[in-house]
Amino acid sequence: MSTSTDVRQERPGVLHVRINRPEARNAINDVVAGELARTFESAENSREVRVLVLSGAGEGFSAGLDLKAFADHGETGEVPGRGFAGIAKRPPSKPLIAAIEGFALAGGFELALACDMIVASRDARVGLPEVKRGLVADGGSLLRLPERMPLPIVMELALLGHTVPVETLHRWGVVNRVTEPGGAVTEALELASAIAANAPLATAATKQVLAHSSRALHAAGWEEQARITQPVWASEDAREGARAFKEKRDPVFRGS
């Protein structure tokens, strides 16, 4: 069994998927992304799975893209047809709940936003620091957040790159439930169990109708985003940001 993800059916109808790279802050590389995609594909075809819960091992949910793998090998954590972490562009058709402890930063926050609901501990650090590394948050957050929060608030969050209190995201409706530290996974599993107890056909149809109302799942939005962001990912600033992270120093950006 791989050590990058851990999959357990802990409760009837509920599949708990855990990113298991605590030594790398559960950062997403190509291996993890592929494993998550295969897990979600398998869950789609399983009658035993009605709801999924996604969490991270150790002290946090996910720090996002593995910048060391990006700096050394150009890994982007993308899965063809599914996007970042095997979920950003095409989440599972079955309800998916993110359980955030510790931190969900950059692509880790985008991974949570690709889920249908978020349960987070009140002390978790959440944010989109990509601009501080010469990168763009193009894993779905810039498409999804304006559907849930006022645009000026999203602008501040994304352009400053600072962390945002979980309580603030809860007030705006981005986070469904806030727990005491250490309680996010248990609360998410309880929520998932309550959903799994409902009629599976009705549950699936309800999610399908709601999901189709989202601009974030429309191909045109992703295509336009790629046109704008791909030159940034290919820039020297992007490489400098990743190198600076790896070398634990401040980046020197030149706008090229």
Tab-separated table of C-alpha atoms in Angstrom:
chain	number	residue	atom	x	y	z
A	1	MET	CA	0.000	0.000	0.000
A	2	SER	CA	1.240	3.483	-0.851
A	3	THR	CA	2.306	5.777	1.958
A	4	SER	CA	1.108	8.894	0.111
A	5	THR	CA	-2.608	8.380	0.727
A	6	ASP	CA	-4.585	6.377	3.246
A	7	VAL	CA	-8.127	5.195	2.439
A	8	ARG	CA	-10.501	3.758	5.029
A	9	GLN	CA	-14.206	3.028	5.192
A	10	GLU	CA	-14.613	3.859	8.873
A	11	ARG	CA	-18.404	4.263	8.892
A	12	PRO	CA	-21.217	2.792	6.759
A	13	GLY	CA	-21.336	4.542	3.401
A	14	VAL	CA	-18.452	6.919	4.275
A	15	LEU	CA	-14.978	6.715	2.735
A	16	HIS	CA	-12.246	8.598	4.608
A	17	VAL	CA	-9.391	9.635	2.295
A	18	ARG	CA	-6.297	11.011	4.015
A	19	ILE	CA	-3.253	12.621	2.418
A	20	ASN	CA	-0.385	10.888	4.184
A	21	ARG	CA	2.774	12.964	3.708
A	22	PRO	CA	3.131	14.657	7.105
A	23	GLU	CA	6.893	14.979	6.645
A	24	ALA	CA	6.176	17.213	3.605
A	25	ARG	CA	3.201	19.018	5.177
A	26	ASN	CA	0.946	16.862	2.973
A	27	ALA	CA	2.133	18.763	-0.095
A	28	ILE	CA	0.764	17.578	-3.429
A	29	ASN	CA	3.176	16.103	-5.954
A	30	ASP	CA	2.342	14.114	-9.085
A	31	VAL	CA	2.222	10.817	-7.170
A	32	VAL	CA	-0.284	12.064	-4.600
A	33	ALA	CA	-2.428	13.678	-7.289
A	34	GLY	CA	-2.559	10.430	-9.244
A	35	GLU	CA	-3.478	8.420	-6.175
A	36	LEU	CA	-6.257	10.818	-5.215
A	37	ALA	CA	-7.653	10.707	-8.756
A	38	ARG	CA	-7.698	6.907	-8.759
A	39	THR	CA	-9.333	6.836	-5.330
A	40	PHE	CA	-12.080	9.202	-6.449
A	41	GLU	CA	-12.623	7.223	-9.654
A	42	SER	CA	-12.963	4.015	-7.658
A	43	ALA	CA	-15.392	5.659	-5.233
A	44	GLU	CA	-17.565	6.746	-8.146
A	45	ASN	CA	-18.132	3.104	-9.075
A	46	SER	CA	-18.632	1.749	-5.570
A	47	ARG	CA	-22.093	1.132	-4.171
A	48	GLU	CA	-20.523	0.971	-0.721
A	49	VAL	CA	-19.444	4.618	-0.881
A	50	ARG	CA	-22.038	7.371	-0.619
A	51	VAL	CA	-20.019	10.223	0.887
A	52	LEU	CA	-16.289	11.003	1.088
A	53	VAL	CA	-14.250	12.844	3.715
A	54	LEU	CA	-10.822	14.267	2.824
A	55	SER	CA	-8.243	15.100	5.492
A	56	GLY	CA	-4.490	15.289	6.035
A	57	ALA	CA	-2.204	13.237	8.256
A	58	GLY	CA	-0.202	14.805	11.047
A	59	GLU	CA	-0.522	18.467	11.951
A	60	GLY	CA	-2.294	19.879	8.883
A	61	PHE	CA	-4.553	19.384	5.877
A	62	SER	CA	-2.189	20.339	3.037
A	63	ALA	CA	0.383	23.022	2.246
A	64	GLY	CA	-0.545	22.827	-1.445
A	65	LEU	CA	1.776	22.130	-4.345
A	66	ASP	CA	5.071	20.465	-3.455
A	67	LEU	CA	7.336	23.385	-4.388
A	68	LYS	CA	10.473	21.276	-4.037
A	69	ALA	CA	9.122	18.820	-6.615
A	70	PHE	CA	8.158	21.787	-8.819
A	71	ALA	CA	11.617	23.372	-8.488
A	72	ASP	CA	13.527	20.130	-9.063
A	73	HIS	CA	11.343	18.272	-11.568
A	74	GLY	CA	8.663	20.648	-12.794
A	75	GLU	CA	5.889	18.642	-11.096
A	76	THR	CA	2.578	20.513	-10.995
A	77	GLY	CA	0.334	18.015	-9.200
A	78	GLU	CA	-2.025	18.054	-12.185
A	79	VAL	CA	-4.010	15.079	-13.461
A	80	PRO	CA	-5.235	15.321	-17.084
A	81	GLY	CA	-8.969	15.934	-17.155
A	82	ARG	CA	-9.203	16.315	-13.373
A	83	GLY	CA	-6.836	19.192	-12.653
A	84	PHE	CA	-4.799	19.901	-9.539
A	85	ALA	CA	-4.683	17.046	-7.006
A	86	GLY	CA	-7.012	14.997	-9.199
A	87	ILE	CA	-10.024	17.011	-8.047
A	88	ALA	CA	-9.884	20.733	-8.916
A	89	LYS	CA	-11.581	20.557	-12.318
A	90	ARG	CA	-13.656	17.425	-11.817
A	91	PRO	CA	-14.598	16.654	-8.212
A	92	PRO	CA	-16.341	13.370	-7.416
A	93	SER	CA	-20.051	13.193	-8.206
A	94	LYS	CA	-20.644	11.981	-4.641
A	95	PRO	CA	-20.637	14.483	-1.758
A	96	LEU	CA	-17.140	15.308	-0.523
A	97	ILE	CA	-16.313	17.001	2.797
A	98	ALA	CA	-12.930	18.540	3.665
A	99	ALA	CA	-11.771	18.258	7.291
A	100	ILE	CA	-9.129	20.911	7.996
A	101	GLU	CA	-6.801	20.798	10.980
A	102	GLY	CA	-3.682	22.924	11.369
A	103	PHE	CA	-3.408	24.529	7.944
A	104	ALA	CA	-4.792	24.539	4.409
A	105	LEU	CA	-2.574	26.819	2.387
A	106	ALA	CA	-2.225	27.635	-1.310
A	107	GLY	CA	-3.235	24.546	-3.277
A	108	GLY	CA	-4.255	22.951	0.016
A	109	PHE	CA	-6.959	25.595	0.427
A	110	GLU	CA	-7.921	25.129	-3.241
A	111	LEU	CA	-8.210	21.408	-2.598
A	112	ALA	CA	-10.614	22.115	0.263
A	113	LEU	CA	-12.602	24.554	-1.875
A	114	ALA	CA	-13.083	21.828	-4.493
A	115	CYS	CA	-14.955	19.849	-1.831
A	116	ASP	CA	-18.679	20.389	-1.336
A	117	MET	CA	-18.403	21.291	2.347
A	118	ILE	CA	-15.623	22.299	4.728
A	119	VAL	CA	-15.273	21.523	8.427
A	120	ALA	CA	-12.314	23.308	10.041
A	121	SER	CA	-10.777	23.717	13.471
A	122	ARG	CA	-10.932	27.305	14.690
A	123	ASP	CA	-7.139	27.609	14.954
A	124	ALA	CA	-6.399	26.407	11.403
A	125	ARG	CA	-4.352	28.692	9.151
A	126	VAL	CA	-6.000	29.119	5.757
A	127	GLY	CA	-4.925	31.254	2.811
A	128	LEU	CA	-3.621	31.694	-0.723
A	129	PRO	CA	0.048	32.757	-0.494
A	130	GLU	CA	0.874	31.974	-4.155
A	131	VAL	CA	1.602	35.605	-5.064
A	132	LYS	CA	4.375	35.588	-2.466
A	133	ARG	CA	6.067	32.810	-4.459
A	134	GLY	CA	5.635	34.245	-7.950
A	135	LEU	CA	2.783	31.851	-8.693
A	136	VAL	CA	-0.954	32.076	-9.357
A	137	ALA	CA	-3.695	30.268	-7.433
A	138	ASP	CA	-5.119	28.556	-10.516
A	139	GLY	CA	-6.392	25.399	-8.814
A	140	GLY	CA	-9.956	26.687	-8.761
A	141	SER	CA	-9.974	29.167	-5.861
A	142	LEU	CA	-10.134	32.254	-8.079
A	143	LEU	CA	-13.173	30.743	-9.791
A	144	ARG	CA	-14.909	29.355	-6.702
A	145	LEU	CA	-14.371	32.054	-4.077
A	146	PRO	CA	-16.183	34.857	-5.985
A	147	GLU	CA	-19.256	32.619	-5.944
A	148	ARG	CA	-19.155	32.520	-2.148
A	149	MET	CA	-17.709	35.850	-1.017
A	150	PRO	CA	-17.882	39.493	-2.189
A	151	LEU	CA	-15.284	40.204	-4.860
A	152	PRO	CA	-13.414	42.916	-2.879
A	153	ILE	CA	-12.932	40.454	0.000
A	154	VAL	CA	-11.639	37.810	-2.397
A	155	MET	CA	-9.303	40.380	-3.967
A	156	GLU	CA	-7.800	41.204	-0.575
A	157	LEU	CA	-7.406	37.535	0.336
A	158	ALA	CA	-5.774	36.559	-2.979
A	159	LEU	CA	-3.662	39.655	-3.668
A	160	LEU	CA	-2.176	39.975	-0.177
A	161	GLY	CA	-1.538	36.260	0.251
A	162	HIS	CA	-2.161	36.463	4.007
A	163	THR	CA	-3.833	33.782	6.080
A	164	VAL	CA	-7.522	34.277	6.922
A	165	PRO	CA	-9.191	33.338	10.226
A	166	VAL	CA	-11.468	30.328	9.944
A	167	GLU	CA	-14.178	32.246	11.786
A	168	THR	CA	-14.142	34.853	8.998
A	169	LEU	CA	-14.590	32.183	6.341
A	170	HIS	CA	-17.387	30.684	8.418
A	171	ARG	CA	-19.196	34.037	8.525
A	172	TRP	CA	-18.983	34.295	4.745
A	173	GLY	CA	-20.272	30.737	4.294
A	174	VAL	CA	-17.040	29.274	2.893
A	175	VAL	CA	-16.619	27.028	5.955
A	176	ASN	CA	-19.680	25.053	7.047
A	177	ARG	CA	-18.723	24.116	10.594
A	178	VAL	CA	-16.018	25.245	13.021
A	179	THR	CA	-14.699	22.893	15.699
A	180	GLU	CA	-12.264	22.998	18.558
A	181	PRO	CA	-8.704	21.962	17.600
A	182	GLY	CA	-8.542	18.248	16.924
A	183	GLY	CA	-12.256	17.912	16.247
A	184	ALA	CA	-12.540	18.566	12.513
A	185	VAL	CA	-12.246	14.980	11.281
A	186	THR	CA	-14.750	13.624	13.811
A	187	GLU	CA	-17.246	16.375	12.967
A	188	ALA	CA	-16.770	15.801	9.229
A	189	LEU	CA	-17.321	12.052	9.633
A	190	GLU	CA	-20.496	12.685	11.624
A	191	LEU	CA	-21.766	15.067	8.942
A	192	ALA	CA	-20.888	12.527	6.252
A	193	SER	CA	-22.697	9.756	8.145
A	194	ALA	CA	-25.844	11.864	8.370
A	195	ILE	CA	-25.762	12.478	4.612
A	196	ALA	CA	-24.977	8.811	3.845
A	197	ALA	CA	-28.119	7.773	5.737
A	198	ASN	CA	-30.269	9.511	3.126
A	199	ALA	CA	-31.495	7.994	-0.155
A	200	PRO	CA	-28.469	7.612	-2.469
A	201	LEU	CA	-30.251	8.435	-5.737
A	202	ALA	CA	-31.830	11.562	-4.272
A	203	THR	CA	-28.541	12.640	-2.715
A	204	ALA	CA	-26.626	12.180	-5.981
A	205	ALA	CA	-29.259	14.049	-7.992
A	206	THR	CA	-29.319	16.909	-5.504
A	207	LYS	CA	-25.550	17.362	-5.665
A	208	GLN	CA	-25.594	17.144	-9.464
A	209	VAL	CA	-28.149	19.934	-9.823
A	210	LEU	CA	-26.347	22.174	-7.350
A	211	ALA	CA	-22.910	21.507	-8.857
A	212	HIS	CA	-24.069	22.393	-12.357
A	213	SER	CA	-24.953	25.883	-11.140
A	214	SER	CA	-21.274	26.577	-10.395
A	215	ARG	CA	-19.171	28.600	-12.838
A	216	ALA	CA	-16.094	26.853	-11.466
A	217	LEU	CA	-17.094	23.644	-13.254
A	218	HIS	CA	-17.622	25.284	-16.648
A	219	ALA	CA	-14.847	24.583	-19.151
A	220	ALA	CA	-14.780	28.156	-20.459
A	221	GLY	CA	-13.724	29.538	-17.080
A	222	TRP	CA	-10.823	27.113	-16.790
A	223	GLU	CA	-9.720	27.779	-20.375
A	224	GLU	CA	-9.676	31.534	-19.840
A	225	GLN	CA	-7.815	31.087	-16.555
A	226	ALA	CA	-5.181	28.926	-18.259
A	227	ARG	CA	-4.644	31.544	-20.965
A	228	ILE	CA	-3.931	34.149	-18.293
A	229	THR	CA	-1.930	32.070	-15.813
A	230	GLN	CA	0.231	29.754	-17.926
A	231	PRO	CA	2.766	32.500	-18.780
A	232	VAL	CA	3.169	33.142	-15.039
A	233	TRP	CA	3.942	29.481	-14.311
A	234	ALA	CA	6.530	29.523	-17.122
A	235	SER	CA	8.182	32.725	-15.864
A	236	GLU	CA	11.530	33.167	-14.178
A	237	ASP	CA	9.707	34.628	-11.173
A	238	ALA	CA	7.882	31.324	-10.681
A	239	ARG	CA	11.149	29.397	-10.711
A	240	GLU	CA	12.732	31.956	-8.373
A	241	GLY	CA	9.853	31.670	-5.931
A	242	ALA	CA	10.130	27.890	-5.810
A	243	ARG	CA	13.933	28.017	-5.475
A	244	ALA	CA	13.686	30.557	-2.669
A	245	PHE	CA	11.199	28.342	-0.825
A	246	LYS	CA	13.502	25.337	-1.208
A	247	GLU	CA	16.544	27.351	-0.094
A	248	LYS	CA	14.609	29.006	2.791
A	249	ARG	CA	15.283	32.583	1.715
A	250	ASP	CA	13.274	35.568	0.512
A	251	PRO	CA	12.642	35.547	-3.249
A	252	VAL	CA	13.936	38.280	-5.533
A	253	PHE	CA	11.288	38.928	-8.177
A	254	ARG	CA	12.089	40.749	-11.426
A	255	GLY	CA	8.727	40.709	-13.174
A	256	SER	CA	9.883	38.373	-15.906
